[in-house]
mmCIF file of C-alpha atoms in Angstrom:
data_model
loop_
_atom_site.group_PDB
_atom_site.id
_atom_site.type_symbol
_atom_site.label_atom_id
_atom_site.label_comp_id
_atom_site.label_asym_id
_atom_site.label_seq_id
_atom_site.Cartn_x
_atom_site.Cartn_y
_atom_site.Cartn_z
ATOM 1 C CA MET A 105 0.000 0.000 0.000
ATOM 2 C CA SER A 106 1.233 3.448 -0.812
ATOM 3 C CA HIS A 107 1.765 5.782 2.100
ATOM 4 C CA PRO A 108 0.414 9.316 2.359
ATOM 5 C CA SER A 109 2.629 11.958 0.836
ATOM 6 C CA ILE A 110 4.145 14.623 3.081
ATOM 7 C CA HIS A 111 4.510 18.142 1.695
ATOM 8 C CA HIS A 112 6.484 20.696 3.704
ATOM 9 C CA ASP A 113 5.948 23.763 1.542
ATOM 10 C CA PRO A 114 3.665 26.120 3.550
ATOM 11 C CA LEU A 115 1.855 27.257 0.394
ATOM 12 C CA VAL A 116 1.271 23.671 -0.705
ATOM 13 C CA ASP A 117 0.076 22.785 2.793
ATOM 14 C CA HIS A 118 -2.372 25.674 2.736
ATOM 15 C CA LEU A 119 -3.699 24.702 -0.687
ATOM 16 C CA THR A 120 -4.024 21.078 0.471
ATOM 17 C CA GLN A 121 -6.095 22.163 3.470
ATOM 18 C CA GLN A 122 -8.285 24.382 1.316
ATOM 19 C CA LEU A 123 -8.877 21.642 -1.253
ATOM 20 C CA TRP A 124 -9.560 19.030 1.433
ATOM 21 C CA GLN A 125 -12.180 21.240 3.082
ATOM 22 C CA ASN A 126 -13.934 21.652 -0.238
ATOM 23 C CA VAL A 127 -13.798 17.914 -0.936
ATOM 24 C CA MET A 128 -15.489 17.291 2.424
ATOM 25 C CA ALA A 129 -18.110 19.949 1.659
ATOM 26 C CA VAL A 130 -18.953 18.362 -1.697
ATOM 27 C CA ALA A 131 -19.120 14.901 -0.102
ATOM 28 C CA GLN A 132 -21.506 16.105 2.578
ATOM 29 C CA THR A 133 -23.723 17.813 0.002
ATOM 30 C CA ALA A 134 -23.806 14.546 -1.971
ATOM 31 C CA GLY A 135 -24.963 12.651 1.110
ATOM 32 C CA LEU A 136 -21.776 10.584 1.457
ATOM 33 C CA ASP A 137 -20.335 9.277 4.690
ATOM 34 C CA THR A 138 -17.250 11.460 5.136
ATOM 35 C CA SER A 139 -15.940 9.125 7.831
ATOM 36 C CA LYS A 140 -15.019 6.749 5.004
ATOM 37 C CA PHE A 141 -12.511 9.255 3.622
ATOM 38 C CA THR A 142 -9.129 8.247 4.998
ATOM 39 C CA ALA A 143 -5.500 9.339 5.096
ATOM 40 C CA ILE A 144 -5.150 7.767 1.638
ATOM 41 C CA HIS A 145 -7.739 10.143 0.212
ATOM 42 C CA ARG A 146 -6.062 13.045 1.997
ATOM 43 C CA ALA A 147 -2.736 12.024 0.452
ATOM 44 C CA VAL A 148 -4.230 12.085 -3.055
ATOM 45 C CA VAL A 149 -5.571 15.589 -2.378
ATOM 46 C CA ALA A 150 -2.098 16.618 -1.189
ATOM 47 C CA ASP A 151 -0.534 15.275 -4.396
ATOM 48 C CA VAL A 152 -3.036 17.185 -6.522
ATOM 49 C CA ALA A 153 -2.414 20.369 -4.537
ATOM 50 C CA ALA A 154 1.362 19.967 -4.896
ATOM 51 C CA TYR A 155 1.033 19.488 -8.650
ATOM 52 C CA LEU A 156 -1.200 22.534 -9.036
ATOM 53 C CA ALA A 157 1.117 24.676 -6.951
ATOM 54 C CA THR A 158 4.301 23.744 -8.808
ATOM 55 C CA ALA A 159 3.050 23.454 -12.406
ATOM 56 C CA ALA A 160 3.853 26.396 -14.678
ATOM 57 C CA PRO A 161 1.116 29.024 -15.014
ATOM 58 C CA MET A 162 -1.153 28.933 -18.023
ATOM 59 C CA PRO A 163 -0.999 31.841 -20.497
ATOM 60 C CA GLN A 164 -3.608 34.438 -19.509
ATOM 61 C CA PRO A 165 -6.292 35.548 -21.990
ATOM 62 C CA ALA A 166 -6.330 39.133 -23.163
ATOM 63 C CA ASP A 167 -9.349 39.941 -20.985
ATOM 64 C CA PRO A 168 -9.037 37.490 -18.112
ATOM 65 C CA SER A 169 -11.867 36.798 -15.741
ATOM 66 C CA PRO A 170 -11.236 37.318 -12.005
ATOM 67 C CA PRO A 171 -8.848 34.583 -10.864
ATOM 68 C CA SER A 172 -10.076 31.893 -8.529
ATOM 69 C CA ARG A 173 -8.473 31.291 -5.153
ATOM 70 C CA LEU A 174 -6.802 28.233 -6.569
ATOM 71 C CA SER A 175 -5.300 30.072 -9.535
ATOM 72 C CA GLN A 176 -4.001 32.782 -7.206
ATOM 73 C CA TRP A 177 -2.174 30.215 -5.096
ATOM 74 C CA VAL A 178 -0.916 28.367 -8.164
ATOM 75 C CA SER A 179 0.430 31.575 -9.689
ATOM 76 C CA ARG A 180 2.218 32.580 -6.494
ATOM 77 C CA VAL A 181 4.092 29.327 -6.225
ATOM 78 C CA ALA A 182 4.558 28.802 -9.967
ATOM 79 C CA GLY A 183 6.275 32.170 -10.155
ATOM 80 C CA ARG A 184 9.314 30.421 -8.755
ATOM 81 C CA SER A 185 9.422 28.071 -11.764
ATOM 82 C CA ASN A 186 11.152 28.765 -15.032
ATOM 83 C CA GLY A 187 7.857 29.458 -16.801
ATOM 84 C CA HIS A 188 7.874 26.166 -18.724
ATOM 85 C CA LEU A 189 6.084 22.878 -18.213
ATOM 86 C CA PRO A 190 8.106 20.206 -16.430
ATOM 87 C CA PRO A 191 10.393 18.378 -18.889
ATOM 88 C CA THR A 192 9.370 15.023 -17.453
ATOM 89 C CA PRO A 193 5.744 13.836 -17.157
ATOM 90 C CA THR A 194 4.042 13.980 -13.778
ATOM 91 C CA PRO A 195 3.401 10.358 -12.750
ATOM 92 C CA PRO A 196 -0.282 9.512 -13.009
ATOM 93 C CA ILE A 197 -2.043 8.709 -9.743
ATOM 94 C CA ILE A 198 -4.178 5.573 -9.670
ATOM 95 C CA LEU A 199 -6.469 4.510 -6.837
ATOM 96 C CA CYS A 200 -6.572 0.710 -6.806
ATOM 97 C CA GLY A 201 -8.861 -1.608 -4.913
ATOM 98 C CA GLU A 202 -11.775 -3.975 -5.041
ATOM 99 C CA PRO A 203 -15.061 -2.830 -6.638
ATOM 100 C CA GLY A 204 -17.278 -0.850 -4.324
ATOM 101 C CA THR A 205 -14.576 0.658 -2.118
ATOM 102 C CA GLY A 206 -15.444 4.173 -3.273
ATOM 103 C CA LYS A 207 -12.526 4.818 -5.635
ATOM 104 C CA THR A 208 -14.523 6.349 -8.468
ATOM 105 C CA THR A 209 -16.938 8.062 -6.080
ATOM 106 C CA PHE A 210 -13.969 9.849 -4.538
ATOM 107 C CA LEU A 211 -12.842 10.960 -7.993
ATOM 108 C CA TYR A 212 -16.361 12.319 -8.582
ATOM 109 C CA VAL A 213 -16.075 14.400 -5.415
ATOM 110 C CA LEU A 214 -12.552 15.615 -6.187
ATOM 111 C CA ASP A 215 -13.548 16.459 -9.767
ATOM 112 C CA MET A 216 -16.508 18.537 -8.574
ATOM 113 C CA ALA A 217 -14.475 20.262 -5.863
ATOM 114 C CA LEU A 218 -11.820 21.359 -8.366
ATOM 115 C CA ARG A 219 -14.282 22.510 -11.034
ATOM 116 C CA GLN A 220 -16.938 24.123 -8.816
ATOM 117 C CA LYS A 221 -15.017 25.330 -5.771
ATOM 118 C CA HIS A 222 -11.616 26.145 -7.252
ATOM 119 C CA GLY A 223 -12.477 27.283 -10.736
ATOM 120 C CA LEU A 224 -10.577 24.736 -12.826
ATOM 121 C CA PRO A 225 -12.409 24.518 -16.170
ATOM 122 C CA ASP A 226 -14.132 21.508 -17.675
ATOM 123 C CA ASN A 227 -13.528 21.876 -21.401
ATOM 124 C CA ILE A 228 -15.226 18.608 -22.335
ATOM 125 C CA ARG A 229 -18.619 19.329 -23.861
ATOM 126 C CA PRO A 230 -21.424 16.879 -24.717
ATOM 127 C CA LYS A 231 -20.644 17.622 -28.364
ATOM 128 C CA MET A 232 -16.994 18.185 -29.258
ATOM 129 C CA VAL A 233 -16.414 19.899 -32.607
ATOM 130 C CA LYS A 234 -13.334 19.589 -34.831
ATOM 131 C CA GLN A 235 -12.558 21.979 -37.687
ATOM 132 C CA GLY A 236 -15.964 23.561 -37.271
ATOM 133 C CA GLN A 237 -17.822 20.637 -38.855
ATOM 134 C CA PHE A 238 -16.961 17.237 -37.380
ATOM 135 C CA VAL A 239 -18.874 16.425 -34.190
ATOM 136 C CA TYR A 240 -18.097 13.819 -31.541
ATOM 137 C CA THR A 241 -20.711 13.062 -28.856
ATOM 138 C CA VAL A 242 -19.462 12.561 -25.300
ATOM 139 C CA GLU A 243 -21.691 10.868 -22.720
ATOM 140 C CA LYS A 244 -20.925 12.899 -19.599
ATOM 141 C CA ARG A 245 -21.635 11.365 -16.219
ATOM 142 C CA PRO A 246 -23.785 13.309 -13.768
ATOM 143 C CA PHE A 247 -23.040 13.576 -10.049
ATOM 144 C CA CYS A 248 -25.586 15.392 -7.880
ATOM 145 C CA GLY A 249 -27.121 16.642 -11.111
ATOM 146 C CA THR A 250 -23.850 18.118 -12.407
ATOM 147 C CA PRO A 251 -21.979 16.662 -15.406
ATOM 148 C CA LEU A 252 -18.430 15.628 -14.547
ATOM 149 C CA SER A 253 -15.207 15.874 -16.504
ATOM 150 C CA LEU A 254 -14.347 12.273 -15.584
ATOM 151 C CA LEU A 255 -14.405 9.765 -18.430
ATOM 152 C CA SER A 256 -13.269 6.171 -18.704
ATOM 153 C CA VAL A 257 -9.836 5.657 -20.225
ATOM 154 C CA LYS A 258 -11.605 4.025 -23.163
ATOM 155 C CA LYS A 259 -13.613 7.206 -23.780
ATOM 156 C CA TRP A 260 -10.495 9.376 -23.450
ATOM 157 C CA ALA A 261 -8.872 7.140 -26.069
ATOM 158 C CA ARG A 262 -11.824 7.586 -28.435
ATOM 159 C CA LEU A 263 -11.818 11.341 -27.940
ATOM 160 C CA LEU A 264 -8.089 11.615 -28.678
ATOM 161 C CA HIS A 265 -8.555 9.437 -31.766
ATOM 162 C CA PHE A 266 -11.322 11.758 -32.970
ATOM 163 C CA TYR A 267 -8.943 14.733 -32.909
ATOM 164 C CA ALA A 268 -5.960 12.760 -34.230
ATOM 165 C CA TRP A 269 -7.745 11.229 -37.244
ATOM 166 C CA ASP A 270 -7.271 13.200 -40.445
ATOM 167 C CA THR A 271 -10.422 12.686 -42.518
ATOM 168 C CA THR A 272 -8.666 13.943 -45.656
ATOM 169 C CA SER A 273 -5.563 11.770 -45.656
ATOM 170 C CA HIS A 274 -7.229 8.969 -43.621
ATOM 171 C CA ARG A 275 -4.375 8.653 -41.194
ATOM 172 C CA LEU A 276 -3.526 9.626 -37.645
ATOM 173 C CA ARG A 277 -1.798 12.963 -37.118
ATOM 174 C CA GLN A 278 -0.002 13.158 -33.788
ATOM 175 C CA THR A 279 0.383 16.920 -34.151
ATOM 176 C CA ASP A 280 -3.402 17.360 -34.281
ATOM 177 C CA GLN A 281 -3.826 15.272 -31.157
ATOM 178 C CA ASP A 282 -1.087 17.216 -29.370
ATOM 179 C CA ALA A 283 -2.742 20.501 -30.351
ATOM 180 C CA PHE A 284 -6.058 19.308 -28.888
ATOM 181 C CA ILE A 285 -4.384 18.304 -25.641
ATOM 182 C CA GLN A 286 -2.474 21.579 -25.359
ATOM 183 C CA ASN A 287 -5.333 23.903 -26.317
ATOM 184 C CA THR A 288 -8.324 22.140 -24.760
ATOM 185 C CA LEU A 289 -7.180 19.703 -22.090
ATOM 186 C CA LEU A 290 -4.109 21.378 -20.622
ATOM 187 C CA PRO A 291 -6.101 24.307 -19.164
ATOM 188 C CA MET A 292 -8.097 21.702 -17.208
ATOM 189 C CA ARG A 293 -4.845 20.811 -15.408
ATOM 190 C CA VAL A 294 -6.193 17.596 -13.847
ATOM 191 C CA ILE A 295 -7.733 14.798 -15.917
ATOM 192 C CA PHE A 296 -9.891 12.186 -14.185
ATOM 193 C CA ALA A 297 -10.300 8.682 -15.606
ATOM 194 C CA ASP A 298 -11.693 5.393 -14.405
ATOM 195 C CA GLU A 299 -11.460 1.824 -15.679
ATOM 196 C CA VAL A 300 -7.683 2.014 -16.005
ATOM 197 C CA GLU A 301 -6.958 -1.579 -16.960
ATOM 198 C CA MET A 302 -3.765 -3.527 -17.496
ATOM 199 C CA VAL A 303 -4.196 -3.739 -21.247
ATOM 200 C CA GLY A 304 -6.187 -2.119 -24.008
ATOM 201 C CA TYR A 305 -6.318 1.595 -23.318
ATOM 202 C CA SER A 306 -3.528 2.583 -20.921
ATOM 203 C CA PRO A 307 -1.243 3.874 -23.764
ATOM 204 C CA THR A 308 -3.651 6.807 -23.883
ATOM 205 C CA ILE A 309 -2.413 7.938 -20.485
ATOM 206 C CA PRO A 310 1.183 8.684 -21.628
ATOM 207 C CA ASP A 311 -0.223 10.890 -24.403
ATOM 208 C CA LEU A 312 -1.980 12.979 -21.749
ATOM 209 C CA VAL A 313 0.712 13.207 -19.092
ATOM 210 C CA ALA A 314 3.463 13.927 -21.646
ATOM 211 C CA GLN A 315 1.899 17.370 -22.163
ATOM 212 C CA GLY A 316 2.113 18.249 -18.464
ATOM 213 C CA LEU A 317 -1.332 17.081 -17.326
ATOM 214 C CA LEU A 318 -1.876 15.239 -14.064
ATOM 215 C CA LEU A 319 -4.063 12.167 -14.565
ATOM 216 C CA VAL A 320 -5.889 10.762 -11.545
ATOM 217 C CA GLY A 321 -7.536 7.413 -12.205
ATOM 218 C CA SER A 322 -9.162 4.428 -10.559
ATOM 219 C CA SER A 323 -8.844 0.746 -11.294
ATOM 220 C CA ASN A 324 -9.661 -2.705 -9.982
ATOM 221 C CA GLN A 325 -6.163 -3.705 -11.110
ATOM 222 C CA TYR A 326 -2.896 -3.308 -9.214
ATOM 223 C CA GLU A 327 -0.316 -3.673 -11.989
ATOM 224 C CA PHE A 328 0.043 -1.528 -15.110
ATOM 225 C CA ALA A 329 2.663 -3.078 -17.332
ATOM 226 C CA GLN A 330 1.929 -0.850 -20.307
ATOM 227 C CA LEU A 331 2.467 2.319 -18.296
ATOM 228 C CA VAL A 332 5.756 0.970 -17.020
ATOM 229 C CA ARG A 333 6.831 0.150 -20.581
ATOM 230 C CA GLU A 334 5.880 3.695 -21.625
ATOM 231 C CA SER A 335 8.143 5.062 -18.849
ATOM 232 C CA VAL A 336 5.267 6.620 -16.908
ATOM 233 C CA PRO A 337 4.878 4.223 -13.966
ATOM 234 C CA PRO A 338 1.927 5.399 -11.873
ATOM 235 C CA LYS A 339 1.857 6.358 -8.232
ATOM 236 C CA ILE A 340 -0.496 3.792 -6.739
ATOM 237 C CA TYR A 341 -2.725 4.175 -3.705
ATOM 238 C CA THR A 342 -4.593 1.109 -2.458
ATOM 239 C CA VAL A 343 -8.109 1.831 -1.214
ATOM 240 C CA THR A 344 -9.909 -0.582 1.110
ATOM 241 C CA GLY A 345 -13.123 -0.440 3.081
ATOM 242 C CA ASP A 346 -16.817 -1.152 2.882
ATOM 243 C CA ASP A 347 -18.809 -0.912 -0.298
ATOM 244 C CA MET A 348 -19.989 2.690 -0.547
ATOM 245 C CA ARG A 349 -22.891 1.670 -2.750
ATOM 246 C CA LEU A 350 -26.121 0.720 -1.036
ATOM 247 C CA GLY A 351 -27.678 -2.700 -1.573
ATOM 248 C CA ASN A 352 -26.547 -6.295 -2.116
ATOM 249 C CA PRO A 353 -26.639 -8.239 -5.398
ATOM 250 C CA ASP A 354 -29.030 -10.882 -4.025
ATOM 251 C CA ASP A 355 -31.547 -8.099 -3.351
ATOM 252 C CA ALA A 356 -32.054 -7.986 -7.132
ATOM 253 C CA ALA A 357 -33.620 -11.463 -7.285
ATOM 254 C CA VAL A 358 -37.413 -11.288 -7.657
ATOM 255 C CA LEU A 359 -39.437 -14.084 -6.048
ATOM 256 C CA PRO A 360 -42.833 -15.485 -7.138
ATOM 257 C CA GLY A 361 -45.807 -13.722 -5.645
ATOM 258 C CA SER A 362 -44.067 -10.402 -5.139
ATOM 259 C CA GLU A 363 -45.283 -7.123 -6.651
ATOM 260 C CA LEU A 364 -42.189 -6.954 -8.863
ATOM 261 C CA TRP A 365 -42.835 -10.509 -10.113
ATOM 262 C CA ARG A 366 -46.297 -9.368 -11.186
ATOM 263 C CA LEU A 367 -44.723 -6.608 -13.274
ATOM 264 C CA PHE A 368 -42.733 -9.195 -15.244
ATOM 265 C CA GLU A 369 -46.046 -10.846 -16.209
ATOM 266 C CA LEU A 370 -47.787 -7.697 -17.439
ATOM 267 C CA GLY A 371 -48.253 -6.894 -21.082
ATOM 268 C CA GLY A 372 -46.909 -3.715 -22.612
ATOM 269 C CA GLU A 373 -45.763 -1.977 -25.742
ATOM 270 C CA THR A 374 -43.230 -4.170 -27.603
ATOM 271 C CA ALA A 375 -40.465 -3.113 -29.970
ATOM 272 C CA VAL A 376 -36.980 -4.103 -31.147
ATOM 273 C CA TYR A 377 -33.754 -2.127 -30.806
ATOM 274 C CA GLU A 378 -30.951 -3.446 -33.023
ATOM 275 C CA THR A 379 -31.447 -7.181 -32.367
ATOM 276 C CA LEU A 380 -32.916 -6.756 -28.870
ATOM 277 C CA PRO A 381 -36.668 -7.288 -28.400
ATOM 278 C CA TYR A 382 -38.033 -5.324 -25.435
ATOM 279 C CA LYS A 383 -41.285 -4.380 -23.737
ATOM 280 C CA ILE A 384 -42.307 -1.098 -22.088
ATOM 281 C CA ILE A 385 -44.601 -1.220 -19.057
ATOM 282 C CA GLN A 386 -46.092 1.972 -17.644
ATOM 283 C CA GLN A 387 -47.311 1.936 -14.061
ATOM 284 C CA PRO A 388 -48.203 4.600 -11.470
ATOM 285 C CA SER A 389 -44.984 3.597 -9.689
ATOM 286 C CA GLY A 390 -42.848 4.410 -12.720
ATOM 287 C CA LEU A 391 -41.657 3.205 -16.101
ATOM 288 C CA TYR A 392 -40.394 -0.372 -16.535
ATOM 289 C CA LEU A 393 -38.317 -1.783 -19.373
ATOM 290 C CA HIS A 394 -38.442 -5.582 -19.806
ATOM 291 C CA PHE A 395 -36.157 -7.802 -21.886
ATOM 292 C CA ASN A 396 -34.495 -11.208 -21.698
ATOM 293 C CA PHE A 397 -31.008 -11.742 -20.346
ATOM 294 C CA ASP A 398 -29.874 -14.154 -23.076
ATOM 295 C CA GLU A 399 -30.922 -11.723 -25.806
ATOM 296 C CA ALA A 400 -29.297 -8.779 -24.022
ATOM 297 C CA ILE A 401 -25.860 -10.421 -23.854
ATOM 298 C CA ARG A 402 -26.049 -11.261 -27.561
ATOM 299 C CA ALA A 403 -27.080 -7.748 -28.622
ATOM 300 C CA PRO A 404 -24.251 -5.729 -30.239
ATOM 301 C CA LEU A 405 -24.432 -3.028 -27.550
ATOM 302 C CA LEU A 406 -21.682 -1.614 -25.376
ATOM 303 C CA GLU A 407 -21.855 1.206 -22.858
ATOM 304 C CA PRO A 408 -22.508 4.183 -25.196
ATOM 305 C CA GLU A 409 -25.179 2.275 -27.124
ATOM 306 C CA TRP A 410 -26.848 1.074 -23.918
ATOM 307 C CA VAL A 411 -26.922 4.635 -22.553
ATOM 308 C CA GLN A 412 -28.427 5.946 -25.781
ATOM 309 C CA PHE A 413 -31.025 3.174 -25.938
ATOM 310 C CA LEU A 414 -32.110 3.360 -22.289
ATOM 311 C CA ARG A 415 -32.334 7.138 -22.338
ATOM 312 C CA ARG A 416 -34.221 7.208 -25.647
ATOM 313 C CA VAL A 417 -36.860 4.739 -24.458
ATOM 314 C CA TYR A 418 -37.585 6.851 -21.382
ATOM 315 C CA THR A 419 -37.775 10.110 -23.333
ATOM 316 C CA GLN A 420 -40.035 8.688 -26.048
ATOM 317 C CA ILE A 421 -42.547 7.438 -23.484
ATOM 318 C CA THR A 422 -42.525 10.271 -20.935
ATOM 319 C CA TYR A 423 -41.661 13.211 -23.242
ATOM 320 C CA VAL A 424 -39.241 14.544 -20.620
ATOM 321 C CA PRO A 425 -35.450 14.056 -20.292
ATOM 322 C CA LEU A 426 -34.288 11.266 -18.021
ATOM 323 C CA GLN A 427 -33.155 12.540 -14.610
ATOM 324 C CA PRO A 428 -31.271 10.515 -11.944
ATOM 325 C CA GLU A 429 -34.256 10.680 -9.545
ATOM 326 C CA ALA A 430 -36.699 9.268 -12.126
ATOM 327 C CA HIS A 431 -38.522 6.002 -11.356
ATOM 328 C CA TYR A 432 -37.146 3.941 -14.233
ATOM 329 C CA THR A 433 -36.441 0.252 -13.738
ATOM 330 C CA LEU A 434 -35.076 -2.608 -15.819
ATOM 331 C CA LEU A 435 -36.809 -5.991 -15.546
ATOM 332 C CA LEU A 436 -34.148 -8.502 -16.667
ATOM 333 C CA ASP A 437 -35.773 -11.863 -17.325
ATOM 334 C CA HIS A 438 -34.451 -15.459 -17.639
ATOM 335 C CA PHE A 439 -31.179 -14.588 -15.903
ATOM 336 C CA SER A 440 -28.566 -17.336 -15.557
ATOM 337 C CA LEU A 441 -25.100 -17.074 -14.030
ATOM 338 C CA GLU A 442 -24.219 -20.458 -15.520
ATOM 339 C CA THR A 443 -24.542 -18.982 -19.011
ATOM 340 C CA LEU A 444 -21.706 -16.571 -18.225
ATOM 341 C CA GLN A 445 -19.168 -19.210 -17.186
ATOM 342 C CA THR A 446 -17.622 -19.465 -20.648
ATOM 343 C CA ASN A 447 -19.328 -16.556 -22.391
ATOM 344 C CA TYR A 448 -16.734 -13.800 -22.039
ATOM 345 C CA ASN A 449 -18.387 -11.534 -24.576
ATOM 346 C CA GLY A 450 -21.619 -11.971 -22.658
ATOM 347 C CA ILE A 451 -19.918 -10.891 -19.428
ATOM 348 C CA LEU A 452 -18.550 -7.736 -21.025
ATOM 349 C CA ARG A 453 -21.927 -6.846 -22.545
ATOM 350 C CA LEU A 454 -23.680 -7.399 -19.215
ATOM 351 C CA VAL A 455 -21.127 -5.218 -17.448
ATOM 352 C CA ALA A 456 -21.620 -2.527 -20.090
ATOM 353 C CA LEU A 457 -25.370 -2.679 -19.430
ATOM 354 C CA PHE A 458 -24.944 -2.182 -15.685
ATOM 355 C CA ASP A 459 -22.356 0.541 -16.221
ATOM 356 C CA ALA A 460 -25.013 2.369 -18.246
ATOM 357 C CA ILE A 461 -27.676 1.696 -15.605
ATOM 358 C CA GLU A 462 -25.457 3.210 -12.928
ATOM 359 C CA GLN A 463 -24.689 6.282 -15.022
ATOM 360 C CA LEU A 464 -28.390 6.900 -15.658
ATOM 361 C CA GLY A 465 -29.484 6.246 -12.074
ATOM 362 C CA MET A 466 -31.840 3.419 -13.058
ATOM 363 C CA GLY A 467 -33.071 0.559 -10.933
ATOM 364 C CA ALA A 468 -32.904 -3.109 -11.943
ATOM 365 C CA VAL A 469 -34.300 -6.433 -10.781
ATOM 366 C CA ILE A 470 -33.753 -9.953 -12.089
ATOM 367 C CA ARG A 471 -35.773 -13.134 -12.248
ATOM 368 C CA HIS A 472 -35.896 -16.589 -13.774
ATOM 369 C CA PRO A 473 -39.432 -17.955 -14.378
ATOM 370 C CA THR A 474 -38.689 -21.521 -13.230
ATOM 371 C CA GLN A 475 -35.644 -21.413 -10.920
ATOM 372 C CA PRO A 476 -34.857 -18.458 -8.640
ATOM 373 C CA PRO A 477 -31.445 -17.024 -9.610
ATOM 374 C CA ASP A 478 -28.671 -17.221 -7.033
ATOM 375 C CA LEU A 479 -27.204 -13.713 -6.992
ATOM 376 C CA SER A 480 -25.301 -13.991 -3.725
ATOM 377 C CA ARG A 481 -21.694 -12.867 -3.471
ATOM 378 C CA THR A 482 -20.830 -16.534 -2.941
ATOM 379 C CA ALA A 483 -22.401 -17.425 -6.302
ATOM 380 C CA PHE A 484 -20.444 -14.667 -8.040
ATOM 381 C CA ALA A 485 -17.278 -15.877 -6.296
ATOM 382 C CA ARG A 486 -17.896 -19.366 -7.723
ATOM 383 C CA LEU A 487 -18.309 -17.814 -11.174
ATOM 384 C CA LYS A 488 -14.959 -16.061 -10.765
ATOM 385 C CA THR A 489 -13.306 -19.340 -9.743
ATOM 386 C CA THR A 490 -14.751 -21.102 -12.791
ATOM 387 C CA ILE A 491 -13.387 -18.371 -15.053
ATOM 388 C CA GLN A 492 -9.966 -18.504 -13.389
ATOM 389 C CA ASN A 493 -9.749 -22.288 -13.812
ATOM 390 C CA GLN A 494 -10.879 -22.303 -17.440
ATOM 391 C CA ARG A 495 -8.177 -23.761 -19.694
ATOM 392 C CA GLY A 496 -7.276 -22.583 -23.166
ATOM 393 C CA VAL A 497 -8.383 -18.980 -22.608
ATOM 394 C CA ASP A 498 -6.040 -16.014 -22.966
ATOM 395 C CA ILE A 499 -5.083 -14.574 -19.570
ATOM 396 C CA ASP A 500 -5.983 -11.040 -20.640
ATOM 397 C CA ILE A 501 -9.490 -12.132 -21.643
ATOM 398 C CA LYS A 502 -9.884 -13.885 -18.304
ATOM 399 C CA GLN A 503 -8.701 -10.810 -16.436
ATOM 400 C CA ARG A 504 -11.125 -8.501 -18.214
ATOM 401 C CA ALA A 505 -13.965 -10.925 -17.445
ATOM 402 C CA LEU A 506 -13.007 -11.127 -13.746
ATOM 403 C CA VAL A 507 -12.817 -7.350 -13.439
ATOM 404 C CA GLY A 508 -16.179 -7.082 -15.167
ATOM 405 C CA VAL A 509 -17.829 -9.581 -12.807
ATOM 406 C CA GLY A 510 -16.492 -7.615 -9.835
ATOM 407 C CA ARG A 511 -17.951 -4.382 -11.179
ATOM 408 C CA CYS A 512 -21.262 -6.038 -11.951
ATOM 409 C CA ILE A 513 -21.666 -7.361 -8.390
ATOM 410 C CA SER A 514 -21.505 -3.897 -6.883
ATOM 411 C CA ARG A 515 -23.594 -2.161 -9.541
ATOM 412 C CA LEU A 516 -26.281 -4.853 -9.402
ATOM 413 C CA GLY A 517 -26.761 -4.361 -5.665
ATOM 414 C CA GLN A 518 -27.054 -0.611 -6.083
ATOM 415 C CA ALA A 519 -29.548 -0.943 -8.952
ATOM 416 C CA ALA A 520 -31.664 -3.354 -6.874
ATOM 417 C CA HIS A 521 -31.711 -0.867 -4.004
ATOM 418 C CA ARG A 522 -32.989 1.846 -6.346
ATOM 419 C CA ALA A 523 -35.680 -0.441 -7.777
ATOM 420 C CA GLN A 524 -37.057 -1.356 -4.342
ATOM 421 C CA ARG A 525 -37.028 2.119 -2.803
#
């Protein structure tokens, strides 16, 4: 486990205290238990404060707006620098730990504290425009009703690719990507990212930190071989503790005779999205979306497509935008953990579904018409063991599946809690 950093510069200490107080204020406003924030979280705040205080100042616009407290402190300390960005990248900071220990929730709070309380900009818009004509849509996550700057590493990679891809020559232009980072991202100072995995998308991180940005991420992994190979080994903090999300996965199982079981049996408006048949059920208690598990894990949908689909269904029926407090619940039928034992694509698609459900603030419950599904943590642990012992499967595929199952356990419990409020 990494140990808390100690900063002796009085200005850095003052900025750390100021930032920490604002983090606690945001957490309290969000209804979080601030007693679960530990010395590890304080150390991350201290590292961010030290970076902000020692990084070179940004060029000021011709008609600058009144500086924030943070920018005043940063400018005072940065005046002692040589006026240039550090020649070596600032090591990214990654919070590691089991799913549900509050890693990403803490990043939400820190993100909001920096943007709202300290005036650091969020230059990521829902629609990013290149060359005045090419548009890229970004699904921004809300927290307490406010969109965050935090994206998954996968989404950062897609955004960088959008700016790097030359539509005329049909090739990647590193200079275009660098210009986007310098002009749009660098003023943000701190980039937040989750789902930092061992393989797949971590090369994106060196592209960001090489320009002088500090990246703060979260991961269920503990080793990052690609970052080490790229000469930007991260500073790792290990987070432990209780699951910050409310609910248990077995709360999602619906039993015969219950009110929720009755909802599964009701008729409703039917339709098909891509290859996924679904049914819409309107009740005084809210809007319910019903489809089968086996068809959902075969549908060619990942997180962005799930978000678009789930949001569109709600809007088309209610004629109002989907809000996190809306009563909107997924009824997932014919669920079977056994089906996932060797279906790695199915695991990833299921995880993508529950990632989308969490982002949208939906509820979810699960049933099987003939045999009640076992959704206990013990059952998920057995599934993990089966995956680990499977022969003839690439280790990276296994690892992604195991990480996905871990995420799904926590998100399923939270979605069940929402559904049964």
